[in-house]
XYZ file of C-alpha atoms in Angstrom:
525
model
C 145.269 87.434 -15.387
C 146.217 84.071 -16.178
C 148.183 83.518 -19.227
C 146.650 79.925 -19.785
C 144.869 79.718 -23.133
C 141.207 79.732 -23.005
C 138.982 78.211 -25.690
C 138.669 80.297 -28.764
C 135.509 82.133 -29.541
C 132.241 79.702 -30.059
C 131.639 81.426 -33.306
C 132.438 80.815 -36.997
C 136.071 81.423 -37.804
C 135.108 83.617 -41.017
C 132.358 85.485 -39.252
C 134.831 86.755 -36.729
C 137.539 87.647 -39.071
C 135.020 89.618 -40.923
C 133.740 91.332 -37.826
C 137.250 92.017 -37.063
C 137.746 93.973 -40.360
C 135.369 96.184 -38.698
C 136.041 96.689 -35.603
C 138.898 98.885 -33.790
C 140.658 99.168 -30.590
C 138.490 101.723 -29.951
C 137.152 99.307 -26.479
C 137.849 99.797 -23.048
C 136.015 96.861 -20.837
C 133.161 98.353 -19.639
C 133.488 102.053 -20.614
C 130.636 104.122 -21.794
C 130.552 105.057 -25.583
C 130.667 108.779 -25.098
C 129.879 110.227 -21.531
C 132.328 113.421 -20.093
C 135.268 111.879 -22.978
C 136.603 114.619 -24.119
C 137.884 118.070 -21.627
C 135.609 120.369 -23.136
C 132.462 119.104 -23.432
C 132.614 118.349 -19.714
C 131.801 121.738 -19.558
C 128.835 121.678 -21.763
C 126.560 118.468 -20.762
C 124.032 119.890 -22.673
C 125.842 119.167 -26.755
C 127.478 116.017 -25.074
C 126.997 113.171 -27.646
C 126.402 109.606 -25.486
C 125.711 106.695 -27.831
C 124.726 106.632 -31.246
C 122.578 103.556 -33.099
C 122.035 102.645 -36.872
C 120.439 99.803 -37.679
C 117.600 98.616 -39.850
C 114.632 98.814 -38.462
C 113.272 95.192 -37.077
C 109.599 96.704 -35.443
C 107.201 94.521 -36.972
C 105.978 95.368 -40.050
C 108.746 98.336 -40.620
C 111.368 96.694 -42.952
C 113.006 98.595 -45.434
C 113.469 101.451 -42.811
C 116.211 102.625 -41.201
C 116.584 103.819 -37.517
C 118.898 106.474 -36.271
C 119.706 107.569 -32.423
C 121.501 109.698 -31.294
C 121.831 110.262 -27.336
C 122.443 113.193 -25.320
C 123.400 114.775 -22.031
C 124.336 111.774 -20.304
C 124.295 110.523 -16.795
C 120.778 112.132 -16.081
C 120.206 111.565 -12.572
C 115.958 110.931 -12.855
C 115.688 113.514 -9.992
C 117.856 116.173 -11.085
C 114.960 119.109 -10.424
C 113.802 121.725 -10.571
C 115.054 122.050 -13.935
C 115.478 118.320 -15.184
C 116.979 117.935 -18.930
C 115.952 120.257 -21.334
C 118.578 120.167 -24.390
C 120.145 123.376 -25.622
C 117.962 126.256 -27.792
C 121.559 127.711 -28.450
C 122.834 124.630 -29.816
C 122.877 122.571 -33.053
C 122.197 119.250 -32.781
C 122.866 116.823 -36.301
C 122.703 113.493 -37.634
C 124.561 113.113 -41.330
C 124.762 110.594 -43.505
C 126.820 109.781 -46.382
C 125.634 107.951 -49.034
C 128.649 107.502 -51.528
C 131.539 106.425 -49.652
C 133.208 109.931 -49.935
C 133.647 110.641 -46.058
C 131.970 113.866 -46.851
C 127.788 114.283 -45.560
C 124.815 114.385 -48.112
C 122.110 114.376 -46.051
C 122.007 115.890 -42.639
C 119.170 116.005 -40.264
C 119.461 119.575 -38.190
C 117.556 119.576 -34.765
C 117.032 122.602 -33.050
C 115.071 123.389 -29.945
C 113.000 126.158 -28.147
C 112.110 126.448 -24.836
C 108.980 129.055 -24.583
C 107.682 129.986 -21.595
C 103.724 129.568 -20.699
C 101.404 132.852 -19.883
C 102.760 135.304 -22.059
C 106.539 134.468 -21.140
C 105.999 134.443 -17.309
C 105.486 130.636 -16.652
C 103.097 129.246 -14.377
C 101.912 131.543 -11.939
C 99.535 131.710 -9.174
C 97.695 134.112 -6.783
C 99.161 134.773 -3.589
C 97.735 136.888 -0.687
C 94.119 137.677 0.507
C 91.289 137.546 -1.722
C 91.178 141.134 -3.079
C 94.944 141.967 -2.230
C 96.557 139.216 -4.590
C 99.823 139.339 -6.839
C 100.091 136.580 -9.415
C 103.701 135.183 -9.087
C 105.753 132.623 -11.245
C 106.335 129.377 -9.321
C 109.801 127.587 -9.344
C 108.740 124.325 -10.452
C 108.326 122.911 -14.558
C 104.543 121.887 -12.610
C 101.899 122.923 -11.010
C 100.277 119.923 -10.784
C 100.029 116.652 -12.951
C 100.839 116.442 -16.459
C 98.987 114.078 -19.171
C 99.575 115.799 -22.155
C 96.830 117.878 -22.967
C 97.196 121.484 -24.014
C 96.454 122.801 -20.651
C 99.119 120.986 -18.778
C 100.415 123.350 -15.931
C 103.572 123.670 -17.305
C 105.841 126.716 -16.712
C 107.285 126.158 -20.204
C 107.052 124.092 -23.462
C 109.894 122.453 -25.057
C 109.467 122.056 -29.216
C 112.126 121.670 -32.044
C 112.018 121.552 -35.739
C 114.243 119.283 -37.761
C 115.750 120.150 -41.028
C 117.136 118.398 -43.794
C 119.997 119.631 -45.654
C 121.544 117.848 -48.462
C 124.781 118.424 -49.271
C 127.259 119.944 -47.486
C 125.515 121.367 -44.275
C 125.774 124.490 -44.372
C 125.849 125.410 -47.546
C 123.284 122.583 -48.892
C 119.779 123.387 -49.759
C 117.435 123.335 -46.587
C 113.898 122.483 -45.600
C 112.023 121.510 -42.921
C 110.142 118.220 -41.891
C 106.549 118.824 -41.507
C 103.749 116.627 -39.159
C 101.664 114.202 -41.417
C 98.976 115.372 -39.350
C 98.309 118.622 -39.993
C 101.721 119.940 -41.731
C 103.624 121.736 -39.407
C 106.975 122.185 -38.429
C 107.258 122.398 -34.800
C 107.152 119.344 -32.617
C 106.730 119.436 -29.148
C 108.687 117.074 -26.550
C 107.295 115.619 -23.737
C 108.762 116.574 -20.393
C 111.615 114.376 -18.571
C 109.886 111.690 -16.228
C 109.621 114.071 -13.194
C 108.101 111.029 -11.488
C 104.829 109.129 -10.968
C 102.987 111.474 -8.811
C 103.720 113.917 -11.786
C 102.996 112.073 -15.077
C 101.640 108.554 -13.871
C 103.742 104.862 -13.259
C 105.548 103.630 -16.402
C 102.910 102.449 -18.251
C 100.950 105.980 -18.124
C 104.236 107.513 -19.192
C 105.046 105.641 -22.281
C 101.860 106.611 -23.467
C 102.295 109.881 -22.886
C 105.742 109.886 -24.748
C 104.614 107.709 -27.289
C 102.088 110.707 -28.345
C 105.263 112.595 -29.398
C 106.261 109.903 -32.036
C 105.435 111.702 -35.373
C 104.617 110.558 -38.634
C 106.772 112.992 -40.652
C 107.367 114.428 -43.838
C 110.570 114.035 -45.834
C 111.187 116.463 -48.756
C 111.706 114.602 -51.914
C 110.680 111.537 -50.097
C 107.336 109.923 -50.726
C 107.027 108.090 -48.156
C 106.607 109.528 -44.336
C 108.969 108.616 -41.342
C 108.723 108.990 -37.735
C 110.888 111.097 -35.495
C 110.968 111.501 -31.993
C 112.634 113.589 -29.190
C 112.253 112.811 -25.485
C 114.197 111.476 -22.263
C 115.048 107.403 -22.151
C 116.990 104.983 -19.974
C 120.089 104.982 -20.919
C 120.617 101.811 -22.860
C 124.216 101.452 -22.457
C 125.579 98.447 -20.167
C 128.541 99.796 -18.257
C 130.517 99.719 -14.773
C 131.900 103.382 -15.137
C 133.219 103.372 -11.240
C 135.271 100.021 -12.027
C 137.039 100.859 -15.296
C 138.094 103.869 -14.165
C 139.587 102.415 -11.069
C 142.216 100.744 -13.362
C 140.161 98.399 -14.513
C 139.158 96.735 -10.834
C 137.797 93.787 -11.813
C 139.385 90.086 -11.342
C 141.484 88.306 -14.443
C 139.252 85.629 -14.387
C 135.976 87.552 -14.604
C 136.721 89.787 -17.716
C 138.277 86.524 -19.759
C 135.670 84.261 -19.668
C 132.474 84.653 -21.967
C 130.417 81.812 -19.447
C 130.331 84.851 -17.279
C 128.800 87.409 -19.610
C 124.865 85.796 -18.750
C 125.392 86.939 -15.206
C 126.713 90.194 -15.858
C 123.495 92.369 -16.216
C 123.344 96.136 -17.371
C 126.182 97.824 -15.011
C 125.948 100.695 -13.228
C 124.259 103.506 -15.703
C 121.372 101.518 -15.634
C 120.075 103.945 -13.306
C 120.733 106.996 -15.432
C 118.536 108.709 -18.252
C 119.789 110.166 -21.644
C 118.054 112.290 -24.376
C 117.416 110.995 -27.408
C 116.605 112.187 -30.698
C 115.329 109.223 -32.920
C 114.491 109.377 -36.619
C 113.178 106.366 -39.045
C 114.194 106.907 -42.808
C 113.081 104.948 -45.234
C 116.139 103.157 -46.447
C 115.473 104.263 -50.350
C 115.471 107.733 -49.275
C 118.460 107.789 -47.473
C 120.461 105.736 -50.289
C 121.575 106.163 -53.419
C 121.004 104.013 -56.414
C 123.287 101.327 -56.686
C 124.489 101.760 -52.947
C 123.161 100.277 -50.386
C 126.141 101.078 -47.740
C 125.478 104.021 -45.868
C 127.528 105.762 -43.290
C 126.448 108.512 -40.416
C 127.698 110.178 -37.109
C 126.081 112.753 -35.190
C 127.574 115.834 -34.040
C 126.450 118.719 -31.969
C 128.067 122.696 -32.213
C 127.658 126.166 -30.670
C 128.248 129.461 -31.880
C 131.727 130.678 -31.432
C 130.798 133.448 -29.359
C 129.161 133.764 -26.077
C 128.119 137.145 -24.444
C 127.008 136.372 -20.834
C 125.182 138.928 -18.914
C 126.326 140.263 -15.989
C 122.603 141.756 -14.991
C 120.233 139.021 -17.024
C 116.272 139.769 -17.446
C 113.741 137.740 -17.100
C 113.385 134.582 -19.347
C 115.076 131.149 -20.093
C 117.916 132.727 -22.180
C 117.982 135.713 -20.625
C 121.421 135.381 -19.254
C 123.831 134.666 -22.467
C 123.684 135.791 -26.057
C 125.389 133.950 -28.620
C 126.787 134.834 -31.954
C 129.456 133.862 -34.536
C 130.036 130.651 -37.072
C 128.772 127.019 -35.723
C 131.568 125.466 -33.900
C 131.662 121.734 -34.006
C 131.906 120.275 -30.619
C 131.064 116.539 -29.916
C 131.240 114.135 -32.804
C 130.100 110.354 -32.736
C 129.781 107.606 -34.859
C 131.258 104.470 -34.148
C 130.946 103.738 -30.542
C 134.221 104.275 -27.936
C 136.925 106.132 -30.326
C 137.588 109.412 -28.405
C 137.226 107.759 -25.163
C 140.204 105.030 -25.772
C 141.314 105.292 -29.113
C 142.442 109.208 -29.247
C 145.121 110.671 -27.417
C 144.017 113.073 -24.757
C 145.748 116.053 -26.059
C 143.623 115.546 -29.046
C 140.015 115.090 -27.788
C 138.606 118.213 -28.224
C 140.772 117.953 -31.872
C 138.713 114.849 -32.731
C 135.262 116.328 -31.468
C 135.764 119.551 -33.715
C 137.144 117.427 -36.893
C 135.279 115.692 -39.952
C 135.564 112.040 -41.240
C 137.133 113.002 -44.620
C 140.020 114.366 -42.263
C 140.517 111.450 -39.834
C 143.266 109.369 -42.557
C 145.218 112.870 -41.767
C 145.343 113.562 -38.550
C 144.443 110.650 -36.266
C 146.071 107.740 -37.555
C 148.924 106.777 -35.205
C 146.270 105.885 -32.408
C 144.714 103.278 -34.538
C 147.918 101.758 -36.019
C 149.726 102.052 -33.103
C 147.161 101.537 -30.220
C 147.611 102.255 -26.446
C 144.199 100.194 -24.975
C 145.769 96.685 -25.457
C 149.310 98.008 -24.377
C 147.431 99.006 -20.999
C 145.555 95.877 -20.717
C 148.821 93.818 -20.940
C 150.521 96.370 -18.009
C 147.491 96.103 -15.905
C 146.363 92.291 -16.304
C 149.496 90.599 -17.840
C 147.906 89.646 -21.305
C 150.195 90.166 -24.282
C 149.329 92.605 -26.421
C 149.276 92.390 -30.214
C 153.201 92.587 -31.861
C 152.416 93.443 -35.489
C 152.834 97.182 -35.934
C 151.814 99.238 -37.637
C 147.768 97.637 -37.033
C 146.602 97.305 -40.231
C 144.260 94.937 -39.533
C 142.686 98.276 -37.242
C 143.565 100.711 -39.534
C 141.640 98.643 -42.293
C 138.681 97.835 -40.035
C 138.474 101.383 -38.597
C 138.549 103.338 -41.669
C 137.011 101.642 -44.829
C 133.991 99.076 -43.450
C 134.176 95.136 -44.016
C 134.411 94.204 -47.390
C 131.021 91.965 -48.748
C 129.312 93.279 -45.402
C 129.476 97.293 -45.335
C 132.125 98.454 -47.280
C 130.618 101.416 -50.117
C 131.282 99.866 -53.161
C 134.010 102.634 -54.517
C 135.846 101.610 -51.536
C 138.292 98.562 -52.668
C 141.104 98.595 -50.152
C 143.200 100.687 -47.787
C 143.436 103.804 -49.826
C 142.090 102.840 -52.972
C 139.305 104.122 -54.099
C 138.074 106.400 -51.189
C 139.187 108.187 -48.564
C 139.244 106.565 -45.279
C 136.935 108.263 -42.139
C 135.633 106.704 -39.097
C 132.030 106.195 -39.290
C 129.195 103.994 -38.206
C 128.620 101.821 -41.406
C 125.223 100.444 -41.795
C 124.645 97.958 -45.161
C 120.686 98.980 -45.778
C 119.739 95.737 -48.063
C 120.855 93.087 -45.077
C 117.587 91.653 -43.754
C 117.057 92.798 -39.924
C 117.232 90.358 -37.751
C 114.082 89.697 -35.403
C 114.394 90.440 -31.997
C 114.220 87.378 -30.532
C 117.232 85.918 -32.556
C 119.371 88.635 -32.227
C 122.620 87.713 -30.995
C 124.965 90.538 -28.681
C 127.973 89.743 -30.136
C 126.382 90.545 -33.767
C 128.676 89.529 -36.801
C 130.905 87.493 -34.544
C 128.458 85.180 -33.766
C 126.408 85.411 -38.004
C 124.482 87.809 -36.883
C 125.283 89.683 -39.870
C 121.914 92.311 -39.217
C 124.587 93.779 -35.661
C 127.576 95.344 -35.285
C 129.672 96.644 -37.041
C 126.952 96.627 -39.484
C 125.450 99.238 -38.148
C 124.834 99.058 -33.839
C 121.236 98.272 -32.413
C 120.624 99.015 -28.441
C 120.953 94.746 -27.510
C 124.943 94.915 -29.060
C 127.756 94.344 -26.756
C 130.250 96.697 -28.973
C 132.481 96.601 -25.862
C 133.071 92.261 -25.627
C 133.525 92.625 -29.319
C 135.578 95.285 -30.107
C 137.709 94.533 -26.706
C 138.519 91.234 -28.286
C 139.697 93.192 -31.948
C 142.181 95.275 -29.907
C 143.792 92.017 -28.457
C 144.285 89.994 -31.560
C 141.275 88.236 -32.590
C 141.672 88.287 -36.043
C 145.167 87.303 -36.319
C 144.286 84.075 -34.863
C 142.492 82.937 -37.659
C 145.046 81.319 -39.665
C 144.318 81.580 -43.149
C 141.725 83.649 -42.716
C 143.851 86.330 -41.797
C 145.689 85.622 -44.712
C 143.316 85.923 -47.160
C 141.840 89.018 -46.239
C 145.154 90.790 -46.073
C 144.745 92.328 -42.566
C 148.478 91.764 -42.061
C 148.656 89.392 -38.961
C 149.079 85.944 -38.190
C 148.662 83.908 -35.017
C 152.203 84.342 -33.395
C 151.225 87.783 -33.365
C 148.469 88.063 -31.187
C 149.546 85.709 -28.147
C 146.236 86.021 -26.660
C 143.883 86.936 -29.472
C 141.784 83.761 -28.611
C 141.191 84.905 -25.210
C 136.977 85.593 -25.003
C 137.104 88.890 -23.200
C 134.173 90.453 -21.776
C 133.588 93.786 -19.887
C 131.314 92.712 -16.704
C 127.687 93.919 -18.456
C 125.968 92.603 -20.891
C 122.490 93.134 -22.091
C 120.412 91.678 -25.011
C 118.059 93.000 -27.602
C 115.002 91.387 -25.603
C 116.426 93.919 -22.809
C 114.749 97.216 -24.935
C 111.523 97.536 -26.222
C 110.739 96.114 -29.892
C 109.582 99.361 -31.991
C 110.435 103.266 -32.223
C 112.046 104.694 -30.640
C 113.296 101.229 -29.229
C 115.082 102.540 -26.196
C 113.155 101.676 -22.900
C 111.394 104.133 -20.622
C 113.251 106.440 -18.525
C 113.557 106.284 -14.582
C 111.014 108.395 -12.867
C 112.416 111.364 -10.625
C 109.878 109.302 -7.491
C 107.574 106.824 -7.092
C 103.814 107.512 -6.359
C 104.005 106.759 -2.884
């Protein structure tokens, strides 16, 4: 990498150094938010958090809502039969949200899922033999033939979930259930992964298909209804996975220069599918009065005990049974941490551990950050001298002051405790599609990241940026917010780094669930 200074950032000095405040060097160029980041949850695909979104709602005709997304079970291959995607019944999937700046949940959104098998728990079967000799037997396939979404769909087995709201602390909050606004009840069905077009139609046919499992919901104490929705999607996320890994293959000259981020294009799990559970809130329901600032993560836990059987019946769950206290297992909120910001010894520590804890335990690796140590050793760029980063540790912990900072938060330790969370200020005005700029508050976008994240922003160009000084560039600016660095600290803070992708909000689709269609398994041919 060249060490020759390259223009600052085309943006507004003060919008930068308040998009600094909240960012982190929590960015690796390129690297997926959450897929396979921790050692354990390699192990369990199914309760592996990907990406998670929280934005207000910019669908037409939809503002004063909030939307919430929460990906899982990454790198989907779209023709990963016979079984495809189906998320885990033994699992506990969550979304929480804390309205008062205390690190600690008030509302949390509980999704849990059942997979039921069709004809009396046998699946699809069909007669086999001579006429008057037959024996019905299960096939091995979801289908037995195309799928549209009516009630007789040859399906081998139906996959539904109910979602509950707790508020307070989850698990020992009170509890009840959404219902449907159409008929009040409490099971929801999702529709089956894109198997492919001879299965469930070309694109077109299969958006409408999946958008007949967007419901109009109920919200306790809420009067008025939201949507929610559970069901396979491309994976939004614009990312070279093969390249980082590989040391970061990728010239000096490509990943320092923001004239090449138009090229760039999605990256390389484009051509994967997630699964994603998507909620709209109205924004008064999910707030509290006087508070617009909200923050959320989303986790995912199993029970602490797993009997597996060493002779299993018939069924879908026939061969484990689980038992014991909800174990936390994947945590996510704002995008990247556990992949570059924690330690690897302490991974799993950070999946299993709560915001209100984070001030406690995981603190060196934001004051003392190893991502823009690595990008000097493997490009030459000078990494950031003022230690420890409390420009990071402010950013990363309390939310930008006058953007999305809760109001009982007034500095580094006063008035709150500090935990990592995606903050999201409801009462900013959403930002239309068509205006909406990647690099979010960096660029006045003040409706994108950090406040909040919406599929079209490029969290990696801007948080990579962060990590190698940004901020401190800004003379006086830095000053006056107190970050605690100035220019001579951050050699090449000006230097516009991008990560190889880059997609835009025109990219995804424009309403709920947002997120685009998924890849079919095959195409009709």
């Amino acid at each position: 990498m060249s060490r020759a200074r390259r223009p600052r950032l085309p943006v507004r000095p003060v919008a930068l150094a308040l998009l600094a405040l909240g960012c982190t060097a929590m960015a690796l160029p390129s690297q997926a938010s959450s897929h396979r980041e921790a050692p354990f949850i390699t192990t369990q695909p199914k309760v592996d958090g990907a990406d998670f979104y929280a934005f207000n709602s910019y669908e037409a005709g939809r503002t004063g809502h909030v939307t919430f997304i929460a990906n899982y079970l990454p790198l989907q291959d779209a023709y990963g039969g016979p079984n495809y995607f189906s998320l885990d019944p033994n699992a506990l999937y969550e979304i929480h949200i804390d309205n008062n700046g205390d690190g600690v949940e008030d509302l949390t959104f509980q999704f849990r899922f059942q997979n039921t098998l069709a004809n009396n728990g046998n699946g699809v079967a069909l007669n086999i033999g001579p006429q008057g000799n037959q024996k019905s037997v299960a096939i091995p396939l979801r289908q037995a033939g195309p799928v549209t979404g009516a009630a007789n769909d040859p399906l081998s087995y139906r996959e539904s979930f109910e979602v509950t709201l707790v508020r307070g602390d989850r698990r020992m909050g009170t509890r009840q259930l959404l219902t449907n606004a159409n008929g009040g009840s409490s099971r929801f069905d999702k529709p089956i992964d894109y198997i492919g077009e001879k299965t469930l139609g070309n694109a077109m046919a299969y958006e409408a298909y999946a958008g007949r499992h967007v419901y109009s919901v109920n919200i306790p104490g809420c009067s008025a209804p939201s949507k929610v929705f559970v069901g396979q999607r491309q994976d939004p996320f614009p990312v070279t996975l093969g390249t980082i890994f590989d040391l970061v293959n990728a010239p000096g000259a490509v990943i320092t220069n923001e004239a090449n981020a138009a090229a760039f294009g999605a990256g390389t799990i484009a051509d994967k599918n997630v699964t994603t559970l998507a909620l709209e809130l109205p924004a008064s329901c999910v707030t509290r009065t006087g508070e617009p600032v909200i923050g959320a993560w989303t986790t995912a836990s199993l029970r602490q005990a797993r009997l597996l059987s060493g002779k299993p019946a018939s069924g879908l769950q026939a061969s484990e049974k689980t038992g014991g206290a909800w174990t936390q297992v994947s945590r996510l909120g704002m995008p990247l941490v556990n992949e570059v910001v924690i330690g690897l010894k302490d991974k799993d520590k950070f999946n299993g551990a709560k915001p209100k804890d984070d001030a406690s335990k995981f603190a060196d690796y934001v004051t003392h950050p190893t991502l823009p140590t690595l990008i000097e050793v493997l490009f030459g760029a000078k990494a950031p001298t003022n230690y420890p980063r409390t420009d990071l540790l402010t950013a990363f912990l309390t939310g930008l002051p006058g953007i999305n900072r809760p109001s009982n938060i007034t500095g580094l330790g006063q008035g709150g405790p500090l935990a990592e969370m995606l903050r999201l200020n409801t009462s900013t005005a959403p930002t239309p599609i068509a205006a909406q700029h990647p690099l979010g508050v960096a660029a006045g976008d003040l409706a994108g990241f950090p406040n909040g994240r919406r599929p079209g922003d490029d969290v990696v160009d801007v948080s990579l940026r962060v990590a190698m000084g940004a901020l401190c560039v800004l003379t006086g600016d830095a000053d006056a917010l107190k970050v605690g660095c100035k220019p001579a600290d951050a050699p090449d803070g000006s230097v516009p780094f991008v990560d190889g992708s880059r997609t835009r909000a025109s990219d995804y689709r424009g309403a709920f669930p947002y997120l685009n269609t998924p890849l079919p398994g095959a195409k009709n041919l």
